[in-house]
Amino acid sequence: MPIAVDIDVMLARRKMSVGELAVRVGITPANLAVLKNGRAKAVRFATLAALCEVLECQPGDLLRWEAEEIEEAAEAEEAAAG
């Protein structure tokens, strides 16, 4: 998927754990992990707004677009490695 999720970056900048973020946002740690690891198919605007409020950031700090070629190259590299 060409949308990359940078929640880990913001968590590190805010020195916050995934568990603390989940509690403060009001979602389960499992659902946050799905989003954080880029496996989510969608995110509600209310959830995105809550993440931005808690992390004191903009949506663009959490989500970014990557060209398909970059992702395909990474997947090919991963497949070759193991």
PDB file of N, CA and C in Angstrom:
ATOM      1  N   MET A   1       0.854  -1.182   0.000  1.00  0.00           N
ATOM      2  CA  MET A   1       0.000   0.000   0.000  1.00  0.00           C
ATOM      3  C   MET A   1       0.891   1.233   0.000  1.00  0.00           C
ATOM      4  N   PRO A   2       0.562   2.217  -0.793  1.00  0.00           N
ATOM      5  CA  PRO A   2       1.429   3.391  -0.900  1.00  0.00           C
ATOM      6  C   PRO A   2       1.287   4.388   0.251  1.00  0.00           C
ATOM      7  N   ILE A   3       0.455   4.112   1.243  1.00  0.00           N
ATOM      8  CA  ILE A   3       0.349   4.995   2.405  1.00  0.00           C
ATOM      9  C   ILE A   3       1.186   4.399   3.538  1.00  0.00           C
ATOM     10  N   ALA A   4       2.170   5.172   3.996  1.00  0.00           N
ATOM     11  CA  ALA A   4       3.035   4.742   5.099  1.00  0.00           C
ATOM     12  C   ALA A   4       2.547   5.407   6.382  1.00  0.00           C
ATOM     13  N   VAL A   5       2.623   4.685   7.474  1.00  0.00           N
ATOM     14  CA  VAL A   5       2.168   5.173   8.774  1.00  0.00           C
ATOM     15  C   VAL A   5       3.395   5.409   9.660  1.00  0.00           C
ATOM     16  N   ASP A   6       3.509   6.624  10.181  1.00  0.00           N
ATOM     17  CA  ASP A   6       4.665   7.017  10.988  1.00  0.00           C
ATOM     18  C   ASP A   6       4.311   7.257  12.456  1.00  0.00           C
ATOM     19  N   ILE A   7       3.409   6.461  12.989  1.00  0.00           N
ATOM     20  CA  ILE A   7       3.041   6.621  14.397  1.00  0.00           C
ATOM     21  C   ILE A   7       4.249   6.366  15.293  1.00  0.00           C
ATOM     22  N   ASP A   8       5.092   5.398  14.937  1.00  0.00           N
ATOM     23  CA  ASP A   8       6.283   5.109  15.740  1.00  0.00           C
ATOM     24  C   ASP A   8       7.174   6.332  15.889  1.00  0.00           C
ATOM     25  N   VAL A   9       7.306   7.104  14.824  1.00  0.00           N
ATOM     26  CA  VAL A   9       8.142   8.300  14.858  1.00  0.00           C
ATOM     27  C   VAL A   9       7.599   9.288  15.880  1.00  0.00           C
ATOM     28  N   MET A  10       6.289   9.510  15.840  1.00  0.00           N
ATOM     29  CA  MET A  10       5.683  10.464  16.773  1.00  0.00           C
ATOM     30  C   MET A  10       5.714   9.942  18.203  1.00  0.00           C
ATOM     31  N   LEU A  11       5.537   8.637  18.371  1.00  0.00           N
ATOM     32  CA  LEU A  11       5.638   8.061  19.717  1.00  0.00           C
ATOM     33  C   LEU A  11       7.029   8.290  20.294  1.00  0.00           C
ATOM     34  N   ALA A  12       8.050   8.082  19.487  1.00  0.00           N
ATOM     35  CA  ALA A  12       9.423   8.291  19.953  1.00  0.00           C
ATOM     36  C   ALA A  12       9.664   9.757  20.295  1.00  0.00           C
ATOM     37  N   ARG A  13       9.171  10.645  19.454  1.00  0.00           N
ATOM     38  CA  ARG A  13       9.356  12.084  19.717  1.00  0.00           C
ATOM     39  C   ARG A  13       8.658  12.516  20.990  1.00  0.00           C
ATOM     40  N   ARG A  14       7.535  11.899  21.286  1.00  0.00           N
ATOM     41  CA  ARG A  14       6.757  12.273  22.480  1.00  0.00           C
ATOM     42  C   ARG A  14       7.119  11.408  23.696  1.00  0.00           C
ATOM     43  N   LYS A  15       8.042  10.472  23.484  1.00  0.00           N
ATOM     44  CA  LYS A  15       8.450   9.545  24.563  1.00  0.00           C
ATOM     45  C   LYS A  15       7.232   8.896  25.208  1.00  0.00           C
ATOM     46  N   MET A  16       6.381   8.325  24.342  1.00  0.00           N
ATOM     47  CA  MET A  16       5.126   7.725  24.784  1.00  0.00           C
ATOM     48  C   MET A  16       5.089   6.269  24.321  1.00  0.00           C
ATOM     49  N   SER A  17       4.497   5.411  25.122  1.00  0.00           N
ATOM     50  CA  SER A  17       4.365   4.004  24.751  1.00  0.00           C
ATOM     51  C   SER A  17       3.105   3.789  23.920  1.00  0.00           C
ATOM     52  N   VAL A  18       3.084   2.666  23.215  1.00  0.00           N
ATOM     53  CA  VAL A  18       1.901   2.302  22.435  1.00  0.00           C
ATOM     54  C   VAL A  18       0.703   2.126  23.363  1.00  0.00           C
ATOM     55  N   GLY A  19       0.916   1.503  24.505  1.00  0.00           N
ATOM     56  CA  GLY A  19      -0.169   1.291  25.463  1.00  0.00           C
ATOM     57  C   GLY A  19      -0.756   2.591  25.970  1.00  0.00           C
ATOM     58  N   GLU A  20       0.114   3.542  26.299  1.00  0.00           N
ATOM     59  CA  GLU A  20      -0.373   4.841  26.779  1.00  0.00           C
ATOM     60  C   GLU A  20      -1.157   5.558  25.689  1.00  0.00           C
ATOM     61  N   LEU A  21      -0.644   5.514  24.448  1.00  0.00           N
ATOM     62  CA  LEU A  21      -1.347   6.160  23.336  1.00  0.00           C
ATOM     63  C   LEU A  21      -2.722   5.533  23.135  1.00  0.00           C
ATOM     64  N   ALA A  22      -2.796   4.205  23.179  1.00  0.00           N
ATOM     65  CA  ALA A  22      -4.070   3.510  22.989  1.00  0.00           C
ATOM     66  C   ALA A  22      -5.089   3.948  24.039  1.00  0.00           C
ATOM     67  N   VAL A  23      -4.656   4.016  25.285  1.00  0.00           N
ATOM     68  CA  VAL A  23      -5.562   4.419  26.366  1.00  0.00           C
ATOM     69  C   VAL A  23      -6.023   5.857  26.165  1.00  0.00           C
ATOM     70  N   ARG A  24      -5.097   6.739  25.851  1.00  0.00           N
ATOM     71  CA  ARG A  24      -5.442   8.161  25.712  1.00  0.00           C
ATOM     72  C   ARG A  24      -6.314   8.430  24.489  1.00  0.00           C
ATOM     73  N   VAL A  25      -6.146   7.632  23.437  1.00  0.00           N
ATOM     74  CA  VAL A  25      -6.953   7.800  22.228  1.00  0.00           C
ATOM     75  C   VAL A  25      -8.297   7.105  22.368  1.00  0.00           C
ATOM     76  N   GLY A  26      -8.331   6.028  23.160  1.00  0.00           N
ATOM     77  CA  GLY A  26      -9.575   5.294  23.363  1.00  0.00           C
ATOM     78  C   GLY A  26      -9.770   4.157  22.372  1.00  0.00           C
ATOM     79  N   ILE A  27      -8.665   3.544  21.921  1.00  0.00           N
ATOM     80  CA  ILE A  27      -8.757   2.361  21.070  1.00  0.00           C
ATOM     81  C   ILE A  27      -7.951   1.245  21.720  1.00  0.00           C
ATOM     82  N   THR A  28      -8.191   0.031  21.279  1.00  0.00           N
ATOM     83  CA  THR A  28      -7.476  -1.096  21.867  1.00  0.00           C
ATOM     84  C   THR A  28      -6.028  -1.092  21.372  1.00  0.00           C
ATOM     85  N   PRO A  29      -5.115  -1.615  22.189  1.00  0.00           N
ATOM     86  CA  PRO A  29      -3.726  -1.734  21.736  1.00  0.00           C
ATOM     87  C   PRO A  29      -3.617  -2.568  20.453  1.00  0.00           C
ATOM     88  N   ALA A  30      -4.478  -3.575  20.316  1.00  0.00           N
ATOM     89  CA  ALA A  30      -4.444  -4.415  19.104  1.00  0.00           C
ATOM     90  C   ALA A  30      -4.821  -3.599  17.868  1.00  0.00           C
ATOM     91  N   ASN A  31      -5.861  -2.774  17.973  1.00  0.00           N
ATOM     92  CA  ASN A  31      -6.252  -1.942  16.839  1.00  0.00           C
ATOM     93  C   ASN A  31      -5.201  -0.886  16.529  1.00  0.00           C
ATOM     94  N   LEU A  32      -4.574  -0.348  17.553  1.00  0.00           N
ATOM     95  CA  LEU A  32      -3.497   0.613  17.332  1.00  0.00           C
ATOM     96  C   LEU A  32      -2.326  -0.061  16.632  1.00  0.00           C
ATOM     97  N   ALA A  33      -2.017  -1.295  17.010  1.00  0.00           N
ATOM     98  CA  ALA A  33      -0.923  -2.037  16.369  1.00  0.00           C
ATOM     99  C   ALA A  33      -1.219  -2.276  14.891  1.00  0.00           C
ATOM    100  N   VAL A  34      -2.459  -2.597  14.569  1.00  0.00           N
ATOM    101  CA  VAL A  34      -2.845  -2.796  13.164  1.00  0.00           C
ATOM    102  C   VAL A  34      -2.610  -1.512  12.375  1.00  0.00           C
ATOM    103  N   LEU A  35      -3.014  -0.399  12.936  1.00  0.00           N
ATOM    104  CA  LEU A  35      -2.812   0.889  12.275  1.00  0.00           C
ATOM    105  C   LEU A  35      -1.326   1.235  12.198  1.00  0.00           C
ATOM    106  N   LYS A  36      -0.639   1.081  13.302  1.00  0.00           N
ATOM    107  CA  LYS A  36       0.784   1.446  13.402  1.00  0.00           C
ATOM    108  C   LYS A  36       1.645   0.643  12.433  1.00  0.00           C
ATOM    109  N   ASN A  37       1.295  -0.617  12.231  1.00  0.00           N
ATOM    110  CA  ASN A  37       2.094  -1.483  11.368  1.00  0.00           C
ATOM    111  C   ASN A  37       1.663  -1.439   9.902  1.00  0.00           C
ATOM    112  N   GLY A  38       0.740  -0.534   9.587  1.00  0.00           N
ATOM    113  CA  GLY A  38       0.337  -0.347   8.201  1.00  0.00           C
ATOM    114  C   GLY A  38      -0.574  -1.421   7.651  1.00  0.00           C
ATOM    115  N   ARG A  39      -1.226  -2.183   8.521  1.00  0.00           N
ATOM    116  CA  ARG A  39      -2.110  -3.249   8.062  1.00  0.00           C
ATOM    117  C   ARG A  39      -3.579  -2.830   8.018  1.00  0.00           C
ATOM    118  N   ALA A  40      -3.873  -1.605   8.460  1.00  0.00           N
ATOM    119  CA  ALA A  40      -5.264  -1.134   8.467  1.00  0.00           C
ATOM    120  C   ALA A  40      -5.718  -0.824   7.044  1.00  0.00           C
ATOM    121  N   LYS A  41      -6.963  -1.129   6.755  1.00  0.00           N
ATOM    122  CA  LYS A  41      -7.552  -0.810   5.456  1.00  0.00           C
ATOM    123  C   LYS A  41      -8.162   0.585   5.467  1.00  0.00           C
ATOM    124  N   ALA A  42      -8.478   1.094   6.656  1.00  0.00           N
ATOM    125  CA  ALA A  42      -9.103   2.408   6.784  1.00  0.00           C
ATOM    126  C   ALA A  42      -8.851   2.940   8.191  1.00  0.00           C
ATOM    127  N   VAL A  43      -9.017   4.232   8.346  1.00  0.00           N
ATOM    128  CA  VAL A  43      -8.949   4.850   9.674  1.00  0.00           C
ATOM    129  C   VAL A  43     -10.055   5.904   9.737  1.00  0.00           C
ATOM    130  N   ARG A  44     -10.797   5.887  10.817  1.00  0.00           N
ATOM    131  CA  ARG A  44     -11.853   6.879  10.992  1.00  0.00           C
ATOM    132  C   ARG A  44     -11.229   8.248  11.251  1.00  0.00           C
ATOM    133  N   PHE A  45     -11.870   9.283  10.720  1.00  0.00           N
ATOM    134  CA  PHE A  45     -11.371  10.635  10.956  1.00  0.00           C
ATOM    135  C   PHE A  45     -11.356  10.949  12.448  1.00  0.00           C
ATOM    136  N   ALA A  46     -12.323  10.425  13.196  1.00  0.00           N
ATOM    137  CA  ALA A  46     -12.365  10.664  14.642  1.00  0.00           C
ATOM    138  C   ALA A  46     -11.135  10.065  15.316  1.00  0.00           C
ATOM    139  N   THR A  47     -10.711   8.886  14.862  1.00  0.00           N
ATOM    140  CA  THR A  47      -9.516   8.254  15.417  1.00  0.00           C
ATOM    141  C   THR A  47      -8.276   9.043  15.027  1.00  0.00           C
ATOM    142  N   LEU A  48      -8.198   9.453  13.777  1.00  0.00           N
ATOM    143  CA  LEU A  48      -7.069  10.252  13.314  1.00  0.00           C
ATOM    144  C   LEU A  48      -6.995  11.568  14.081  1.00  0.00           C
ATOM    145  N   ALA A  49      -8.136  12.198  14.299  1.00  0.00           N
ATOM    146  CA  ALA A  49      -8.171  13.451  15.059  1.00  0.00           C
ATOM    147  C   ALA A  49      -7.702  13.228  16.499  1.00  0.00           C
ATOM    148  N   ALA A  50      -8.138  12.129  17.112  1.00  0.00           N
ATOM    149  CA  ALA A  50      -7.723  11.827  18.484  1.00  0.00           C
ATOM    150  C   ALA A  50      -6.222  11.555  18.558  1.00  0.00           C
ATOM    151  N   LEU A  51      -5.690  10.830  17.565  1.00  0.00           N
ATOM    152  CA  LEU A  51      -4.244  10.591  17.524  1.00  0.00           C
ATOM    153  C   LEU A  51      -3.490  11.910  17.429  1.00  0.00           C
ATOM    154  N   CYS A  52      -3.953  12.793  16.550  1.00  0.00           N
ATOM    155  CA  CYS A  52      -3.299  14.088  16.379  1.00  0.00           C
ATOM    156  C   CYS A  52      -3.388  14.933  17.646  1.00  0.00           C
ATOM    157  N   GLU A  53      -4.529  14.884  18.319  1.00  0.00           N
ATOM    158  CA  GLU A  53      -4.685  15.654  19.556  1.00  0.00           C
ATOM    159  C   GLU A  53      -3.728  15.160  20.634  1.00  0.00           C
ATOM    160  N   VAL A  54      -3.687  13.853  20.835  1.00  0.00           N
ATOM    161  CA  VAL A  54      -2.835  13.279  21.880  1.00  0.00           C
ATOM    162  C   VAL A  54      -1.354  13.474  21.550  1.00  0.00           C
ATOM    163  N   LEU A  55      -0.990  13.268  20.288  1.00  0.00           N
ATOM    164  CA  LEU A  55       0.416  13.380  19.884  1.00  0.00           C
ATOM    165  C   LEU A  55       0.814  14.812  19.524  1.00  0.00           C
ATOM    166  N   GLU A  56      -0.159  15.730  19.563  1.00  0.00           N
ATOM    167  CA  GLU A  56       0.087  17.138  19.233  1.00  0.00           C
ATOM    168  C   GLU A  56       0.798  17.264  17.887  1.00  0.00           C
ATOM    169  N   CYS A  57       0.120  16.734  16.854  1.00  0.00           N
ATOM    170  CA  CYS A  57       0.706  16.744  15.517  1.00  0.00           C
ATOM    171  C   CYS A  57      -0.389  16.929  14.471  1.00  0.00           C
ATOM    172  N   GLN A  58       0.004  16.954  13.231  1.00  0.00           N
ATOM    173  CA  GLN A  58      -0.905  17.060  12.100  1.00  0.00           C
ATOM    174  C   GLN A  58      -1.061  15.677  11.458  1.00  0.00           C
ATOM    175  N   PRO A  59      -2.160  15.436  10.734  1.00  0.00           N
ATOM    176  CA  PRO A  59      -2.335  14.136  10.067  1.00  0.00           C
ATOM    177  C   PRO A  59      -1.147  13.777   9.168  1.00  0.00           C
ATOM    178  N   GLY A  60      -0.557  14.761   8.525  1.00  0.00           N
ATOM    179  CA  GLY A  60       0.589  14.509   7.662  1.00  0.00           C
ATOM    180  C   GLY A  60       1.829  14.059   8.409  1.00  0.00           C
ATOM    181  N   ASP A  61       1.858  14.261   9.722  1.00  0.00           N
ATOM    182  CA  ASP A  61       2.965  13.751  10.534  1.00  0.00           C
ATOM    183  C   ASP A  61       2.819  12.252  10.775  1.00  0.00           C
ATOM    184  N   LEU A  62       1.604  11.745  10.619  1.00  0.00           N
ATOM    185  CA  LEU A  62       1.318  10.333  10.882  1.00  0.00           C
ATOM    186  C   LEU A  62       1.194   9.501   9.610  1.00  0.00           C
ATOM    187  N   LEU A  63       0.740  10.119   8.533  1.00  0.00           N
ATOM    188  CA  LEU A  63       0.491   9.404   7.282  1.00  0.00           C
ATOM    189  C   LEU A  63       1.229  10.091   6.146  1.00  0.00           C
ATOM    190  N   ARG A  64       1.829   9.295   5.270  1.00  0.00           N
ATOM    191  CA  ARG A  64       2.473   9.864   4.089  1.00  0.00           C
ATOM    192  C   ARG A  64       2.330   8.900   2.930  1.00  0.00           C
ATOM    193  N   TRP A  65       2.362   9.450   1.738  1.00  0.00           N
ATOM    194  CA  TRP A  65       2.248   8.660   0.517  1.00  0.00           C
ATOM    195  C   TRP A  65       3.630   8.290   0.032  1.00  0.00           C
ATOM    196  N   GLU A  66       3.797   7.036  -0.380  1.00  0.00           N
ATOM    197  CA  GLU A  66       5.034   6.555  -0.987  1.00  0.00           C
ATOM    198  C   GLU A  66       4.700   6.011  -2.359  1.00  0.00           C
ATOM    199  N   ALA A  67       5.572   6.249  -3.296  1.00  0.00           N
ATOM    200  CA  ALA A  67       5.369   5.719  -4.636  1.00  0.00           C
ATOM    201  C   ALA A  67       5.361   4.198  -4.595  1.00  0.00           C
ATOM    202  N   GLU A  68       4.554   3.593  -5.435  1.00  0.00           N
ATOM    203  CA  GLU A  68       4.422   2.129  -5.491  1.00  0.00           C
ATOM    204  C   GLU A  68       5.767   1.447  -5.738  1.00  0.00           C
ATOM    205  N   GLU A  69       6.623   2.043  -6.565  1.00  0.00           N
ATOM    206  CA  GLU A  69       7.903   1.404  -6.905  1.00  0.00           C
ATOM    207  C   GLU A  69       8.752   1.177  -5.668  1.00  0.00           C
ATOM    208  N   ILE A  70       8.718   2.111  -4.726  1.00  0.00           N
ATOM    209  CA  ILE A  70       9.503   1.982  -3.503  1.00  0.00           C
ATOM    210  C   ILE A  70       9.031   0.773  -2.709  1.00  0.00           C
ATOM    211  N   GLU A  71       7.707   0.635  -2.569  1.00  0.00           N
ATOM    212  CA  GLU A  71       7.151  -0.483  -1.818  1.00  0.00           C
ATOM    213  C   GLU A  71       7.441  -1.807  -2.516  1.00  0.00           C
ATOM    214  N   GLU A  72       7.286  -1.840  -3.831  1.00  0.00           N
ATOM    215  CA  GLU A  72       7.542  -3.069  -4.573  1.00  0.00           C
ATOM    216  C   GLU A  72       8.997  -3.482  -4.454  1.00  0.00           C
ATOM    217  N   ALA A  73       9.907  -2.525  -4.476  1.00  0.00           N
ATOM    218  CA  ALA A  73      11.336  -2.832  -4.329  1.00  0.00           C
ATOM    219  C   ALA A  73      11.614  -3.389  -2.938  1.00  0.00           C
ATOM    220  N   ALA A  74      10.986  -2.816  -1.909  1.00  0.00           N
ATOM    221  CA  ALA A  74      11.174  -3.296  -0.542  1.00  0.00           C
ATOM    222  C   ALA A  74      10.629  -4.712  -0.387  1.00  0.00           C
ATOM    223  N   GLU A  75       9.473  -4.979  -0.980  1.00  0.00           N
ATOM    224  CA  GLU A  75       8.898  -6.321  -0.909  1.00  0.00           C
ATOM    225  C   GLU A  75       9.781  -7.336  -1.624  1.00  0.00           C
ATOM    226  N   ALA A  76      10.347  -6.959  -2.760  1.00  0.00           N
ATOM    227  CA  ALA A  76      11.224  -7.860  -3.511  1.00  0.00           C
ATOM    228  C   ALA A  76      12.493  -8.137  -2.709  1.00  0.00           C
ATOM    229  N   GLU A  77      12.993  -7.098  -2.051  1.00  0.00           N
ATOM    230  CA  GLU A  77      14.184  -7.240  -1.211  1.00  0.00           C
ATOM    231  C   GLU A  77      13.906  -8.189  -0.048  1.00  0.00           C
ATOM    232  N   GLU A  78      12.724  -8.007   0.579  1.00  0.00           N
ATOM    233  CA  GLU A  78      12.314  -8.852   1.695  1.00  0.00           C
ATOM    234  C   GLU A  78      12.194 -10.314   1.263  1.00  0.00           C
ATOM    235  N   ALA A  79      11.586 -10.539   0.121  1.00  0.00           N
ATOM    236  CA  ALA A  79      11.392 -11.900  -0.391  1.00  0.00           C
ATOM    237  C   ALA A  79      12.744 -12.550  -0.685  1.00  0.00           C
ATOM    238  N   ALA A  80      13.676 -11.801  -1.210  1.00  0.00           N
ATOM    239  CA  ALA A  80      14.990 -12.336  -1.532  1.00  0.00           C
ATOM    240  C   ALA A  80      15.787 -12.655  -0.270  1.00  0.00           C
ATOM    241  N   ALA A  81      15.555 -11.877   0.791  1.00  0.00           N
ATOM    242  CA  ALA A  81      16.305 -12.055   2.034  1.00  0.00           C
ATOM    243  C   ALA A  81      15.826 -13.256   2.840  1.00  0.00           C
ATOM    244  N   GLY A  82      14.590 -13.625   2.660  1.00  0.00           N
ATOM    245  CA  GLY A  82      14.218 -14.715   3.506  1.00  0.00           C
ATOM    246  C   GLY A  82      12.881 -15.209   3.360  1.00  0.00           C
TER     247      GLY A  82
END
